[in-house]
Amino acid sequence: MAISKSAAAKKTPSARKRGRKPALYNASPEELLTFYRQMLLIRRFEEKAGQMYGMGLIGGFCHLYIGQEAVVVGLQSALKDGDSIITGYRDHGHMLVADCCPKAVMAELTGRSGGISQGKGGSMHMFDVEKGFYGGHGIVGAQVSLGTGLAFAHHYRGNDNVSMAYFGDGAANQGQVYESFNMAKLWNLPVIYVIENNQYAMGTAIKRASSEVELYKRGESFQIPGKQVDGMNVLAVKAAADEAVAHCRAGKGPIILELKTYRYRGHSMSDPAKYRSKEEVQKIRSEQDALELVKAMILNGGMQDEAELKAMDKEVKAIVAEAAEYAQNSPEPDLAELYTDVEA
Amino acid sequence: MTAGNQTYAAALNQALNQAMAEDTNVILLGEDISESVFGVTSGLREIYGPKRVMDMPISETAFVGMAVGAAMTGLRPVVEIMFNDFMGVCFDQILNQAAKARFLSGGRLKLPLVIRTTMGAGDSSGAMHSQSLAHLVTSIAGLKVVMPSNGVDAAGLLLTALADDGPVVFIEHKGLYGDLGAVTEEIIPIPFGEVKVIRSGSDMTVVATSAMVKPAVEAAEQLGDEGIHIEIIDPRTTSPLDLDSIIASVAKTGRLLVVDEGAARCGIAADIAAQVQAECFKALKAPIAMVTPPHTPVPYAPAAENAWLPQVSDILQAAKRLMAGN
Ligand SMILES: Cc1ncc(C[n+]2csc(CCOP(=O)(O)OP(=O)(O)O)c2C)c(N)n1
Ligand SMILES: [Mg+2]
């Protein structure tokens, strides 16, 4: 069934500026409900992580994905088995959508033995190779070269899998990004460079750090095509993802997707929040929220009613509660673990 | 006259402020330094303007390189690398370009550059935001390396760094930023290559660096109650290293324990131990002992991280073993 016209046709400011209608994926009701549920899982998971941080159960760095949910949900819905995913430290959402176990992810945040890295890594350093998730990286930009390497391996093996390498608007200014671009195009490696442009790198607004803020253009001098996408609309993301994945699988080499998005919370749990106004955040939350957009489509399309969506929320909250419970009760790692996995 | 109790972070801020007021060649470059993650550069953009306090894109290789280039012309850039772990990104600029410019130009080039960065574990920051990498830069000829253990020293040493013809790598411990100290209103520079004797004693010399000074003092107090008198020496700069003062102390006490948060192997502790034994082997009553973290990455889980970090109990144990002669 077609999704409601009004919601589907809603143009983003950037799309308006360029005078083009964004391509929207024509989702079936089942798909739309799946997207909504995945976005909801991320949001509830992150809200819980934020609470647990406040209670002192999670320490150090913890970067929440709230606001950006449509990006990973739309993009990763285009992937298949054998594809690989890699990102920076804001990695919880990528993992949940890659089907990593929420309990093991939450228990990593609390640093317990049941954590996906047995408490060694923490929020920024998590991996789940069986699910194609190659981390979870704390050094801004490093994952871009690594993601290029994942694509190199697909290319070498001659399979039709792709690598999805996520990085931020801030990371887009690291030199190794461009060294990677050059090699990826030189050898036509199947890598989708996903720039999650949430407008800020810590407290630095993109305009203050980038001479060219249209980041999808950054591949031009390497002959890499780029596309700007409304990252708050999961259907726009899915449409762009399908196109990009097809491009890579067809052996045409790398492609850049710039997802315009926004993080609602601070950069990490400690954030002075002096670099933007509360009104700015509130305005985007109320006008462009990715979950609200899909919720409206579901309700307007008559796919589910409020009560059914409430029931879905309850189910999702139960998954998160179970993860939180597990993360608090899983034992602390044995101190002997300190010496394991250091060398081969 | 003292400005009363100031934090280590505020003391550094005051030193930067003092140097910037005196010399317009002093400029600050770094990521998010006008917001300032640890407060060291807070407020300076308001005073000196965006021309002298510049937020950088996340491009460490290029902006550290840019600072090196600018320093070649006599500007005095103070470039911040938010965590010393990120030196990995721009290490060429540090180890090849900055460190060797003077030598390779036959002294024609000065490099009045200060690289400010942070080190240290203890706050669950994980394996890539918790390392103590002073040994890496100390091993490179041409770099001066400072690792202050308290705010008063930090301010005085930073002022010296800012006047030095460099390059200087100035490594602040992020676990010390909140510590209070009596910083004078006008900061007095502290020369490089001079240890600080934190406490005198006759039975054992403990050389402790950066945040390790505090647990060393605590251990020494406990040992004092047991009649064991510990002398604690803070080298303050690992390059230049005031080896003479350490040797003089060891010649007096006959025992040396080195406590450092950096590498267990090829680290500052191993370096000091090797140099001391070469100079005063005959004065030693027992083998030189070291307390460092184990040879593993820093774990995230708090209990594991605590076990990883040298604690007062580790120092006590090592000191007692040393007193027992083995
Ligand atoms: C090499 C390196 N430099 C600096 C940092 C500190 N840092 C962590 S996140 C961040 C901002 C990154 O912003 P962006 O790429 O836009 O990603 P976002 O946090 O917005 O998702 C910075 C400067 C780091 N971790 N690694
Ligand atoms: Mg960003």
XYZ file of C-alpha atoms and ligand atoms in Angstrom:
697
model
C 0.000 0.000 0.000
C 1.091 3.535 -0.667
C 2.059 5.650 2.246
C 0.110 8.815 2.922
C 0.809 11.548 0.381
C 1.259 14.418 2.805
C 3.908 12.709 4.873
C 5.693 11.114 1.960
C 5.917 14.307 -0.022
C 7.305 16.338 2.849
C 10.408 17.993 1.461
C 13.507 18.621 3.463
C 15.020 22.114 3.377
C 18.104 20.866 1.527
C 16.032 19.106 -1.085
C 13.982 22.245 -1.584
C 17.085 24.293 -2.045
C 18.282 22.064 -4.807
C 14.800 22.042 -6.330
C 14.515 18.267 -6.472
C 12.036 15.935 -4.954
C 13.823 13.407 -2.813
C 13.404 9.852 -4.042
C 11.347 7.916 -1.551
C 11.255 4.191 -1.135
C 7.818 2.695 -1.574
C 7.614 0.659 1.598
C 5.110 -2.085 2.250
C 3.198 -1.813 5.530
C 5.333 -4.629 6.958
C 8.527 -2.851 5.996
C 7.351 0.431 7.406
C 6.423 -1.233 10.678
C 9.826 -2.924 10.795
C 11.576 0.413 10.229
C 9.526 1.997 12.964
C 10.216 -0.801 15.371
C 13.962 -0.683 14.731
C 14.078 3.070 15.214
C 12.051 2.703 18.377
C 14.437 0.062 19.691
C 17.378 2.396 19.201
C 15.616 5.296 20.839
C 14.460 3.333 23.865
C 17.822 1.643 24.200
C 19.628 4.971 24.126
C 17.218 6.577 26.571
C 17.901 3.707 28.947
C 21.656 3.991 28.428
C 21.409 7.691 29.239
C 19.528 6.918 32.449
C 21.982 4.237 33.454
C 24.853 6.628 32.832
C 23.141 9.096 35.151
C 22.940 6.367 37.782
C 26.651 5.711 37.492
C 26.207 2.265 35.966
C 27.955 3.330 32.761
C 31.141 5.373 32.830
C 33.581 7.162 30.600
C 32.425 8.023 27.122
C 28.929 7.219 25.949
C 27.664 8.764 22.715
C 23.936 8.437 22.137
C 22.361 8.056 18.707
C 19.031 9.671 19.532
C 17.807 11.750 16.578
C 19.797 9.879 13.935
C 17.838 6.590 13.986
C 16.516 6.789 10.416
C 20.067 6.755 9.055
C 21.137 3.284 10.163
C 17.678 1.797 9.813
C 17.281 2.948 6.213
C 20.828 2.158 5.184
C 21.222 -1.223 6.767
C 17.878 -2.402 5.415
C 19.618 -2.473 2.023
C 22.354 -4.861 3.166
C 22.493 -8.629 2.891
C 24.432 -11.398 4.584
C 28.154 -11.062 4.151
C 28.142 -7.278 3.843
C 30.246 -5.398 6.358
C 29.574 -2.381 8.536
C 31.996 -0.147 10.388
C 31.565 3.114 12.280
C 32.998 5.395 14.958
C 32.192 5.565 18.655
C 28.497 6.497 18.238
C 27.854 2.868 17.507
C 24.956 1.486 19.556
C 22.337 2.056 16.863
C 24.427 0.438 14.142
C 24.811 -2.645 16.287
C 21.169 -2.972 17.230
C 20.108 -2.776 13.591
C 22.854 -5.237 12.639
C 20.989 -7.576 14.974
C 23.654 -7.673 17.657
C 22.296 -8.835 20.996
C 20.960 -5.843 22.962
C 21.903 -7.545 26.220
C 25.533 -7.988 25.171
C 25.716 -4.407 23.928
C 24.242 -2.958 27.119
C 26.486 -5.173 29.248
C 29.492 -3.790 27.387
C 28.362 -0.299 28.346
C 28.311 -1.378 31.984
C 31.680 -3.105 31.551
C 30.555 -6.587 32.552
C 31.778 -10.023 31.575
C 28.596 -10.555 29.572
C 29.474 -7.560 27.431
C 30.159 -8.117 23.781
C 33.860 -7.321 24.372
C 33.806 -8.809 27.921
C 34.026 -5.319 29.371
C 37.339 -4.606 27.721
C 36.076 -2.114 25.183
C 33.170 -0.090 26.549
C 30.698 1.926 24.508
C 33.199 3.031 21.858
C 34.904 -0.268 21.163
C 32.541 -3.091 20.268
C 32.620 -5.697 17.498
C 30.338 -8.451 16.257
C 32.004 -9.998 13.270
C 29.377 -12.746 12.797
C 26.892 -9.947 12.182
C 29.276 -8.134 9.859
C 29.906 -5.395 12.395
C 33.584 -4.432 12.516
C 33.373 -1.747 15.272
C 33.100 0.615 17.180
C 36.215 2.910 16.842
C 37.451 5.653 19.146
C 39.860 7.481 16.876
C 37.973 9.842 14.597
C 38.478 8.880 10.960
C 40.352 5.613 11.478
C 37.298 3.547 10.573
C 37.215 5.064 7.089
C 40.476 3.407 6.087
C 39.445 0.204 7.839
C 36.110 0.246 6.013
C 38.037 0.632 2.782
C 39.975 -2.453 3.789
C 36.757 -4.389 4.354
C 35.765 -3.460 0.802
C 39.220 -4.415 -0.437
C 38.667 -7.899 0.998
C 35.290 -8.242 -0.739
C 36.872 -7.134 -3.980
C 39.815 -9.497 -3.561
C 37.553 -12.437 -2.852
C 35.398 -11.541 -5.819
C 32.101 -11.697 -3.939
C 29.375 -9.129 -4.488
C 29.316 -7.925 -0.894
C 29.759 -4.305 0.074
C 31.278 -2.393 2.946
C 29.392 0.429 4.625
C 31.783 2.850 6.311
C 30.091 5.450 8.500
C 31.704 8.656 9.705
C 30.673 12.097 10.872
C 30.791 15.592 9.443
C 33.751 16.256 11.725
C 35.572 13.102 10.693
C 35.140 14.168 7.076
C 38.054 16.552 7.669
C 40.566 13.810 8.449
C 43.231 13.337 5.825
C 42.957 9.559 5.722
C 39.383 9.902 4.451
C 40.750 11.342 1.209
C 43.602 8.893 0.954
C 40.912 6.216 1.240
C 38.715 7.854 -1.393
C 41.557 7.838 -3.864
C 42.405 4.181 -3.409
C 38.779 3.077 -3.315
C 38.114 4.653 -6.707
C 41.474 3.688 -8.145
C 40.549 0.031 -7.646
C 36.766 0.428 -7.670
C 36.298 -1.058 -4.232
C 32.711 -1.752 -3.157
C 32.457 0.748 -0.315
C 29.644 3.082 0.606
C 31.041 6.040 2.473
C 28.253 7.203 4.728
C 28.704 10.686 6.101
C 26.353 11.172 9.019
C 26.148 14.944 8.919
C 24.514 15.840 12.217
C 25.803 19.418 11.847
C 28.233 19.302 14.779
C 31.554 17.783 15.731
C 31.493 18.016 19.505
C 30.895 21.762 19.972
C 32.062 22.787 16.506
C 29.330 23.564 13.991
C 30.122 22.297 10.518
C 30.390 25.830 9.097
C 33.181 26.616 11.541
C 35.306 23.664 10.454
C 34.570 22.935 6.802
C 35.243 25.067 3.749
C 32.767 22.974 1.736
C 29.747 22.039 3.820
C 28.015 20.058 1.078
C 29.873 16.949 2.065
C 28.473 14.704 -0.654
C 30.670 16.690 -3.067
C 33.831 15.669 -1.309
C 34.465 12.771 -3.694
C 34.266 14.818 -6.878
C 37.978 15.107 -7.524
C 38.303 11.369 -7.015
C 35.516 10.599 -9.510
C 33.371 9.219 -6.695
C 29.676 10.020 -7.089
C 27.963 11.535 -4.074
C 24.426 12.097 -3.009
C 22.827 14.179 -0.293
C 19.956 12.489 1.480
C 17.363 13.537 4.045
C 18.580 11.479 6.971
C 15.461 12.167 8.992
C 13.244 10.329 6.521
C 13.844 6.599 6.581
C 12.208 6.171 3.162
C 14.575 8.655 1.559
C 17.460 6.872 3.241
C 16.277 3.464 2.091
C 15.878 4.658 -1.502
C 19.382 6.098 -1.542
C 20.786 3.008 0.147
C 19.283 0.651 -2.437
C 20.760 2.720 -5.222
C 24.177 2.911 -3.603
C 24.297 -0.778 -2.785
C 23.313 -1.663 -6.365
C 26.084 0.626 -7.633
C 28.679 -1.149 -5.489
C 27.430 -4.662 -6.166
C 27.571 -3.928 -9.891
C 31.294 -3.297 -9.560
C 31.104 0.444 -10.179
C 33.234 1.267 -7.168
C 32.742 3.544 -4.186
C 29.912 5.973 -3.601
C 29.336 8.685 -1.014
C 26.064 9.288 0.777
C 25.743 12.392 2.897
C 22.900 11.947 5.350
C 21.603 15.214 6.741
C 20.628 14.429 10.303
C 20.749 15.788 13.831
C 21.692 14.560 17.276
C 19.303 15.596 20.006
C 21.548 14.834 22.948
C 24.970 16.159 23.829
C 28.045 14.931 21.974
C 28.700 12.510 24.803
C 27.284 12.400 28.294
C 29.310 15.404 29.386
C 28.608 18.242 27.012
C 28.507 21.919 27.897
C 25.737 22.424 25.277
C 26.713 26.058 24.884
C 27.238 25.782 21.148
C 23.580 25.610 20.158
C 20.304 26.802 21.560
C 17.641 24.654 23.176
C 15.233 26.149 20.647
C 17.275 24.850 17.744
C 17.139 21.315 19.139
C 13.472 21.606 20.014
C 12.565 22.867 16.567
C 14.120 19.886 14.799
C 12.652 17.448 17.309
C 9.179 18.775 16.798
C 9.328 19.322 13.037
C 11.595 16.607 11.675
C 11.696 13.727 14.106
C 12.311 10.499 12.212
C 10.062 8.399 14.425
C 7.172 10.849 14.401
C 7.304 10.971 10.608
C 6.932 7.210 10.261
C 4.401 7.033 13.055
C 2.224 9.486 11.147
C 2.556 7.386 7.998
C 1.496 4.292 9.897
C -1.471 5.969 11.507
C -2.580 7.880 8.410
C -2.217 4.792 6.274
C -4.328 2.858 8.716
C -1.661 0.181 9.152
C -1.887 0.275 12.906
C -3.746 2.386 15.405
C -2.445 4.173 18.480
C -3.179 1.197 20.703
C -1.212 -1.173 18.501
C 1.724 1.205 18.390
C 1.590 1.486 22.174
C 1.764 -2.283 22.377
C 4.803 -2.241 20.093
C 6.459 0.348 22.319
C 5.768 -1.857 25.310
C 7.397 -4.828 23.629
C 10.438 -2.784 22.681
C 10.699 -1.397 26.198
C 10.619 -4.928 27.523
C 13.600 -5.878 25.341
C 15.479 -2.849 26.597
C 14.527 -3.542 30.210
C 15.781 -7.076 29.848
C 19.055 -5.785 28.412
C 19.418 -3.307 31.263
C 18.684 -5.988 33.831
C 21.248 -8.297 32.291
C 23.795 -5.487 32.071
C 23.464 -4.795 35.784
C 23.536 -8.398 36.905
C 26.231 -9.789 34.681
C 29.342 -10.196 36.851
C 32.324 -7.910 36.574
C 35.069 -9.416 34.439
C 37.541 -11.672 36.170
C 40.745 -9.721 36.732
C 42.722 -12.456 34.995
C 40.882 -11.389 31.824
C 43.153 -8.357 31.784
C 45.906 -10.538 30.367
C 43.890 -12.425 27.777
C 43.400 -11.495 24.121
C 46.408 -9.174 24.201
C 48.491 -11.080 21.708
C 47.775 -13.991 19.367
C 51.469 36.689 46.830
C 49.283 33.748 45.990
C 46.105 33.641 43.998
C 44.833 31.129 46.532
C 43.672 27.678 45.715
C 43.455 27.012 42.021
C 42.871 23.868 40.098
C 45.585 22.351 37.912
C 43.405 23.263 34.899
C 42.982 26.869 36.050
C 46.701 27.147 36.757
C 47.471 26.136 33.181
C 44.866 28.583 31.948
C 46.529 31.320 33.967
C 49.948 30.490 32.508
C 48.568 30.618 28.971
C 46.867 33.893 29.744
C 50.050 35.377 31.169
C 52.134 34.356 28.142
C 49.515 35.531 25.656
C 49.324 38.924 27.329
C 53.091 39.297 27.002
C 53.664 38.011 23.491
C 51.330 38.269 20.526
C 53.297 35.487 18.834
C 51.672 33.036 21.225
C 48.610 31.536 19.564
C 46.422 28.595 20.513
C 45.242 25.972 18.052
C 43.160 22.874 18.761
C 39.845 21.108 18.483
C 37.040 22.666 20.492
C 39.474 24.799 22.484
C 37.106 27.730 22.807
C 34.582 25.438 24.505
C 37.513 23.554 26.064
C 36.892 19.967 27.109
C 38.962 20.215 30.299
C 38.732 23.964 30.891
C 42.412 24.700 30.249
C 41.752 27.101 27.383
C 38.360 28.394 28.565
C 37.755 32.104 28.304
C 40.903 32.864 26.307
C 39.067 33.306 23.025
C 36.948 35.954 24.727
C 40.097 37.815 25.819
C 42.382 37.351 22.826
C 39.908 36.858 20.027
C 39.424 34.177 17.397
C 42.614 35.165 15.612
C 44.738 33.931 18.498
C 42.502 31.158 19.820
C 41.447 29.057 16.883
C 39.233 25.992 16.841
C 40.595 23.442 14.424
C 38.847 20.948 12.171
C 39.501 17.311 13.117
C 42.662 17.241 11.014
C 45.496 16.557 13.434
C 48.100 15.779 10.791
C 47.520 19.064 9.034
C 47.056 21.371 11.983
C 50.022 20.013 13.924
C 52.013 20.307 10.711
C 50.687 23.829 10.248
C 51.815 24.700 13.759
C 55.276 23.292 13.038
C 55.483 25.389 9.879
C 54.302 28.518 11.637
C 56.797 27.925 14.433
C 59.618 27.789 11.859
C 58.909 31.470 11.217
C 59.004 32.455 14.868
C 55.356 32.279 15.794
C 54.807 30.470 19.082
C 51.896 28.121 18.488
C 50.486 26.131 21.366
C 48.743 23.285 19.679
C 46.416 21.011 21.629
C 46.068 17.317 20.872
C 43.023 16.523 22.978
C 44.281 13.098 24.121
C 47.860 11.897 23.726
C 46.428 8.763 22.129
C 45.589 10.921 19.092
C 49.276 11.596 18.522
C 49.034 8.449 16.439
C 47.235 10.442 13.772
C 49.904 13.131 13.481
C 53.014 11.354 14.678
C 55.034 12.086 11.558
C 54.729 15.804 12.191
C 55.929 15.271 15.757
C 58.705 12.727 15.368
C 60.113 13.707 11.982
C 59.164 17.295 11.216
C 59.082 18.993 14.613
C 61.779 16.956 16.320
C 64.403 17.147 13.592
C 64.025 20.616 12.065
C 66.671 22.197 14.256
C 69.201 19.415 13.713
C 68.713 19.170 9.982
C 68.976 22.913 9.489
C 72.219 23.012 11.399
C 70.509 25.101 14.037
C 69.133 27.683 11.588
C 65.593 26.756 12.462
C 64.137 27.279 15.885
C 60.891 25.611 16.665
C 59.108 27.492 19.447
C 56.199 25.082 19.419
C 54.363 23.656 22.394
C 52.235 20.577 21.893
C 49.825 20.338 24.818
C 48.147 17.012 25.328
C 46.600 14.829 28.017
C 47.415 11.410 29.403
C 46.175 8.989 31.959
C 43.734 6.296 32.928
C 41.278 6.045 35.782
C 38.042 7.394 34.348
C 36.801 4.523 32.162
C 37.785 6.329 29.003
C 38.837 3.097 27.325
C 41.923 1.889 25.512
C 42.281 4.816 23.093
C 41.676 7.728 25.472
C 43.623 6.577 28.543
C 47.170 5.814 27.535
C 50.283 7.430 28.965
C 52.610 7.879 26.027
C 55.308 10.146 27.421
C 57.879 7.442 26.734
C 57.180 7.583 23.000
C 58.065 11.241 22.736
C 60.826 11.018 25.334
C 62.571 8.484 23.114
C 62.815 10.980 20.270
C 65.840 13.248 20.280
C 64.881 16.849 19.652
C 61.727 16.888 21.744
C 61.487 18.202 25.285
C 58.906 16.420 27.376
C 57.124 17.767 30.435
C 54.747 15.845 32.702
C 53.714 17.970 35.676
C 52.336 16.270 38.790
C 50.586 19.287 40.348
C 49.113 22.641 39.388
C 51.888 24.875 40.701
C 54.516 22.973 38.715
C 52.208 22.783 35.725
C 51.857 26.559 35.559
C 55.565 27.240 36.056
C 56.660 24.598 33.583
C 54.149 25.719 30.986
C 55.481 29.245 31.213
C 58.972 27.893 30.568
C 57.672 25.848 27.655
C 56.044 28.944 26.185
C 59.342 30.815 26.287
C 61.432 27.869 25.075
C 62.697 27.624 21.518
C 61.198 24.145 21.536
C 59.652 21.940 20.423
C 58.115 20.920 23.741
C 55.547 18.195 24.340
C 53.606 19.142 27.446
C 51.603 16.253 28.856
C 48.880 17.037 31.356
C 47.256 14.286 33.391
C 43.497 14.484 33.051
C 43.028 12.918 36.476
C 44.798 15.905 38.036
C 42.816 18.739 36.424
C 40.594 19.213 39.468
C 43.429 19.118 42.043
C 43.936 22.315 44.000
C 47.230 24.106 44.492
C 48.475 27.500 45.673
C 49.384 29.177 42.419
C 50.980 32.603 42.679
C 49.305 35.530 40.974
C 52.370 36.087 38.831
C 53.540 32.694 37.722
C 57.234 32.029 38.137
C 58.790 29.894 35.390
C 60.257 26.578 36.527
C 63.344 25.477 34.618
C 63.352 22.214 32.682
C 65.679 19.438 33.787
C 65.340 20.025 37.523
C 63.690 17.410 39.692
C 61.473 18.314 42.595
C 62.206 16.526 45.830
C 58.700 15.957 47.110
C 59.825 14.413 50.375
C 63.227 13.486 51.765
C 64.173 10.181 53.278
C 67.170 7.962 53.809
C 66.037 4.383 53.109
C 64.771 4.406 49.550
C 64.391 6.694 46.573
C 61.050 6.597 44.803
C 60.984 8.335 41.448
C 57.358 8.982 40.551
C 55.947 10.812 37.542
C 52.786 12.800 36.946
C 49.729 11.366 38.728
C 51.872 8.634 40.307
C 53.350 11.144 42.738
C 50.198 11.161 44.863
C 49.992 7.403 45.531
C 53.757 7.402 46.082
C 53.361 10.030 48.795
C 50.559 8.065 50.389
C 52.656 4.916 50.390
C 55.629 6.817 51.828
C 53.490 8.123 54.672
C 52.387 4.621 55.575
C 55.925 3.326 55.370
C 57.068 6.235 57.501
C 54.802 4.933 60.257
C 56.708 1.674 60.013
C 60.036 3.453 60.278
C 60.930 3.268 56.593
C 61.968 6.656 55.258
C 61.218 7.270 51.625
C 62.607 10.033 49.464
C 60.267 10.939 46.614
C 61.564 12.571 43.484
C 59.404 13.953 40.697
C 61.516 14.377 37.544
C 58.957 16.879 36.131
C 60.627 16.743 32.732
C 61.651 13.419 31.230
C 63.605 15.212 28.537
C 65.828 16.779 29.676
C 66.074 14.380 32.607
C 67.833 15.526 35.754
C 69.682 12.252 36.190
C 72.298 13.776 38.494
C 69.759 14.546 41.196
C 68.264 11.061 40.964
C 71.704 9.486 41.172
C 72.651 11.635 44.137
C 69.532 10.478 45.925
C 70.116 6.809 45.110
C 73.738 7.119 46.213
C 72.348 8.240 49.569
C 69.514 5.701 49.962
C 70.920 2.705 48.085
C 67.496 1.698 46.806
C 65.415 2.823 43.857
C 61.801 2.247 42.966
C 60.432 3.906 39.820
C 56.670 4.424 39.555
C 55.208 5.409 36.194
C 51.802 5.068 34.564
C 53.308 4.513 31.129
C 54.668 1.458 29.404
C 55.831 -1.592 31.330
C 58.372 -2.230 28.587
C 60.653 0.326 26.935
C 59.056 2.934 29.136
C 60.159 5.775 31.364
C 60.579 3.493 34.356
C 62.818 1.112 32.421
C 64.811 4.026 31.032
C 65.459 5.608 34.414
C 66.306 2.231 35.953
C 68.814 1.495 33.218
C 70.501 4.871 33.463
C 70.718 4.815 37.243
C 72.203 1.336 37.503
C 74.815 2.241 34.916
C 75.879 5.199 37.013
C 75.684 3.919 40.558
C 75.515 0.151 40.547
C 77.832 -0.112 43.507
C 75.615 2.029 45.686
C 72.629 -0.258 45.177
C 71.652 -2.526 48.066
C 68.968 -4.269 46.020
C 67.926 -4.512 42.366
C 66.042 -1.486 41.085
C 62.282 -2.060 41.185
C 59.563 -0.691 38.945
C 55.849 -0.258 39.401
C 53.990 0.246 36.126
C 50.742 -1.024 34.658
C 50.947 -4.454 33.078
C 51.901 -4.827 29.418
C 48.287 -4.761 28.195
C 45.934 -2.136 26.758
C 43.850 -0.153 29.254
C 40.587 -2.016 29.925
C 37.255 -0.212 30.145
C 35.606 -2.094 33.033
C 36.219 -0.013 36.169
C 37.465 -2.840 38.396
C 39.796 -4.083 35.691
C 41.030 -0.555 35.062
C 41.755 -0.149 38.768
C 43.679 -3.383 38.755
C 45.573 -2.161 35.718
C 46.536 1.188 37.274
C 49.356 1.231 39.828
C 47.830 1.675 43.273
C 49.206 2.616 46.685
C 49.149 -1.071 47.591
C 51.341 -1.949 44.596
C 53.869 0.685 45.638
C 53.822 -0.521 49.253
C 54.373 -4.085 48.193
C 57.242 -3.205 45.872
C 58.861 -0.976 48.484
C 58.684 -3.679 51.154
C 60.176 -6.229 48.832
C 62.947 -3.797 48.064
C 63.601 -3.221 51.760
C 63.785 -6.975 52.229
C 66.580 -6.917 49.694
C 64.950 -8.643 46.763
C 41.760 11.547 15.999
C 40.761 12.065 16.954
N 40.667 13.393 17.142
C 39.774 13.890 18.010
C 38.949 13.066 18.726
C 37.985 13.642 19.726
N 36.638 13.614 19.191
C 35.826 12.584 19.444
S 34.385 12.724 18.669
C 34.804 14.183 17.969
C 33.840 14.881 17.080
C 33.487 14.084 15.880
O 32.421 14.658 15.203
P 31.701 13.974 13.983
O 32.694 13.302 13.118
O 30.840 14.991 13.365
O 30.819 12.809 14.631
P 29.601 12.930 15.665
O 30.188 12.910 17.031
O 28.855 14.160 15.368
O 28.797 11.688 15.460
C 36.073 14.551 18.366
C 36.753 15.792 17.982
C 39.099 11.670 18.524
N 38.359 10.791 19.212
N 39.980 11.200 17.630
Mg 28.855 15.345 13.657
